[in-house]
Coordinates of C-alpha atoms in Angstrom, one line a residue:
X21 CA 36.9 11.1 -1.5
X22 CA 34.6 12.5 1.2
X23 CA 36.6 10.7 3.9
X24 CA 39.9 12.1 2.6
X25 CA 38.3 15.5 1.9
X26 CA 40.2 15.8 -1.4
X27 CA 40.4 14.2 -4.8
X28 CA 43.5 13.3 -6.8
X29 CA 43.0 14.1 -10.4
X30 CA 45.1 12.1 -12.9
X31 CA 45.2 11.9 -16.7
X32 CA 44.6 8.3 -17.7
X33 CA 43.1 5.0 -17.1
X34 CA 46.3 3.3 -16.1
X35 CA 47.1 6.1 -13.6
X36 CA 43.6 5.7 -12.1
X37 CA 43.8 1.9 -12.0
X38 CA 47.3 1.8 -10.5
X39 CA 46.1 4.2 -7.7
X40 CA 43.1 2.2 -7.0
X41 CA 45.0 -1.1 -7.0
X42 CA 47.4 0.5 -4.5
X43 CA 44.6 1.4 -2.2
X44 CA 44.3 5.0 -3.1
X45 CA 40.6 5.4 -3.7
X46 CA 40.1 9.2 -3.7
X47 CA 41.2 9.4 -7.4
X48 CA 39.4 10.5 -10.5
X49 CA 40.7 10.7 -14.1
X50 CA 40.0 12.8 -17.2
X51 CA 40.9 9.7 -19.3
X52 CA 42.3 11.6 -22.3
X53 CA 39.7 14.3 -22.5
X54 CA 39.8 17.9 -21.3
X55 CA 38.2 18.5 -17.9
X56 CA 34.9 20.3 -18.2
X57 CA 33.2 22.8 -15.9
X58 CA 30.4 20.3 -15.2
X59 CA 33.0 17.7 -14.1
X60 CA 34.6 20.3 -11.8
X61 CA 31.3 21.1 -10.3
X62 CA 30.6 17.4 -9.8
X63 CA 33.9 17.0 -8.0
X64 CA 33.0 20.0 -5.8
X65 CA 29.8 18.3 -4.6
X66 CA 32.1 15.7 -2.9
X67 CA 35.3 17.5 -1.9
X68 CA 36.6 21.0 -1.3
X69 CA 40.1 20.3 -2.7
X70 CA 41.7 18.7 -5.7
X71 CA 45.4 17.7 -6.2
X72 CA 46.2 17.7 -9.9
X73 CA 48.8 15.0 -10.7
X74 CA 49.4 15.0 -14.5
X75 CA 52.5 13.8 -16.3
X76 CA 55.5 16.1 -16.1
X77 CA 55.9 16.5 -19.9
X78 CA 54.9 19.7 -21.7
X79 CA 51.5 18.3 -22.8
X80 CA 50.8 17.2 -19.2
X81 CA 51.8 20.5 -17.7
X82 CA 49.6 22.4 -20.2
X83 CA 46.7 20.1 -19.5
X84 CA 47.3 20.6 -15.7
X85 CA 47.2 24.4 -16.1
X86 CA 44.0 24.3 -18.1
X87 CA 42.4 22.0 -15.5
X88 CA 43.6 24.2 -12.6
X89 CA 41.8 27.1 -14.2
X90 CA 38.5 25.2 -14.5
X91 CA 38.8 23.7 -11.0
X92 CA 39.7 27.1 -9.4
X93 CA 36.7 28.7 -11.2
X94 CA 34.5 26.0 -9.7
X95 CA 35.6 27.2 -6.2
X96 CA 37.8 24.3 -5.4
X97 CA 41.1 24.6 -3.6
X98 CA 43.7 23.4 -6.1
X99 CA 47.2 22.0 -5.4
X100 CA 49.3 20.4 -8.1
X101 CA 52.4 18.2 -8.5
X102 CA 54.2 16.1 -11.0
X103 CA 55.8 12.8 -10.0
X104 CA 59.6 13.0 -10.0
X105 CA 61.9 11.9 -12.7
X106 CA 59.3 12.5 -15.5
X107 CA 57.2 9.5 -14.3
X108 CA 53.5 9.4 -14.6
X109 CA 51.5 8.3 -11.5
X110 CA 51.2 4.7 -12.8
X111 CA 55.0 4.3 -13.2
X112 CA 55.8 6.1 -9.9
X113 CA 53.4 4.0 -7.8
X114 CA 54.7 0.8 -9.5
X115 CA 58.3 1.7 -8.9
X116 CA 58.2 3.5 -5.6
X117 CA 54.9 2.5 -4.0
X118 CA 51.7 4.1 -2.8
X119 CA 53.3 5.5 0.4
X120 CA 55.9 7.5 -1.6
X121 CA 53.2 8.7 -3.9
X122 CA 51.0 9.9 -1.0
X123 CA 54.0 11.6 0.5
X124 CA 54.4 13.6 -2.7
X125 CA 50.6 14.3 -2.7
X126 CA 50.9 15.7 0.9
X127 CA 53.7 18.0 -0.3
X128 CA 51.8 19.2 -3.4
X129 CA 52.1 23.0 -3.8
X130 CA 49.3 25.5 -4.4
X131 CA 48.6 26.0 -8.1
X132 CA 50.4 29.4 -8.2
X133 CA 53.7 28.0 -6.8
X134 CA 53.4 24.9 -9.0
X135 CA 52.9 27.0 -12.2
X136 CA 55.8 29.3 -11.4
X137 CA 58.1 26.3 -10.6
X138 CA 57.0 24.6 -13.9
X139 CA 57.8 27.9 -15.8
X140 CA 61.3 28.5 -14.3
X141 CA 62.9 28.8 -17.8
X142 CA 60.4 31.5 -18.7
X143 CA 60.9 33.5 -15.5
X144 CA 64.5 34.4 -16.3
X145 CA 63.5 37.4 -18.3
X146 CA 61.2 40.3 -17.8
X147 CA 59.0 39.2 -20.7
X148 CA 58.8 35.7 -19.4
X149 CA 57.8 36.8 -15.9
X150 CA 55.2 39.0 -17.5
X151 CA 53.8 36.1 -19.5
X152 CA 53.7 33.8 -16.5
X153 CA 52.0 36.5 -14.4
X154 CA 49.4 37.2 -17.1
X155 CA 48.7 33.5 -17.5
X156 CA 48.1 33.2 -13.7
X157 CA 45.9 36.4 -13.7
X158 CA 43.8 34.7 -16.4
X159 CA 43.1 31.9 -13.9
X160 CA 42.5 34.4 -11.0
X161 CA 39.9 36.3 -13.0
X162 CA 37.6 33.2 -12.6
X163 CA 37.9 33.3 -8.8
X164 CA 35.0 35.0 -7.1
X165 CA 36.5 35.2 -3.6
X166 CA 38.5 38.5 -3.2
X167 CA 40.4 37.3 -0.2
X168 CA 41.6 34.2 -2.1
X169 CA 42.5 36.4 -5.1
X170 CA 44.5 38.7 -2.8
X171 CA 46.4 35.8 -1.3
X172 CA 47.2 34.4 -4.8
X173 CA 48.3 37.8 -6.0
X174 CA 50.8 37.9 -3.1
X175 CA 52.1 34.5 -4.1
X176 CA 52.5 35.6 -7.7
X177 CA 54.4 38.7 -6.7
X178 CA 56.7 36.8 -4.3
X179 CA 57.2 34.0 -6.7
X180 CA 58.1 36.2 -9.7
X181 CA 59.9 38.9 -7.7
X182 CA 57.5 41.7 -8.7
X183 CA 55.5 44.1 -6.7
X184 CA 52.0 43.1 -5.6
X185 CA 50.7 46.5 -6.5
X186 CA 51.7 45.9 -10.1
X187 CA 49.8 42.6 -10.0
X188 CA 46.6 44.2 -8.6
X189 CA 46.4 46.6 -11.5
X190 CA 45.7 43.7 -13.8

């Protein structure tokens, strides 16, 4: 992980083992449990950044968002992605190979953009955009760096088509 300067966080044993068997060694897994603050701080001792790669189903996305909040609060830079076609990392690497998986990792988006993309159905209404913004603000309240918060607020405003000034009042 130190050599790569980031960790890939996956959900399960098989995801972790498939990554490792494919030569991807900077991977850790929650293995069916919720990520804890202590685990996030342990990851931070080794790397400054985490790429969250959970399953693309509703449960996986909810778990990813919760993990993103914990990792961000620990001071880590967080990017996220879901493998295409609803696959989990194990299936994706088995079907498409480690190089394709790593290419998707390289293209992983910041957590704000990821969350907005995963919430596209909700963002079609004012109420939905408000809910998404408030959910993201809840994560940002855990960030101690005002410069990072300001940059994330700008991403939220641009991604949801709202004014940054409105975001900063929250």
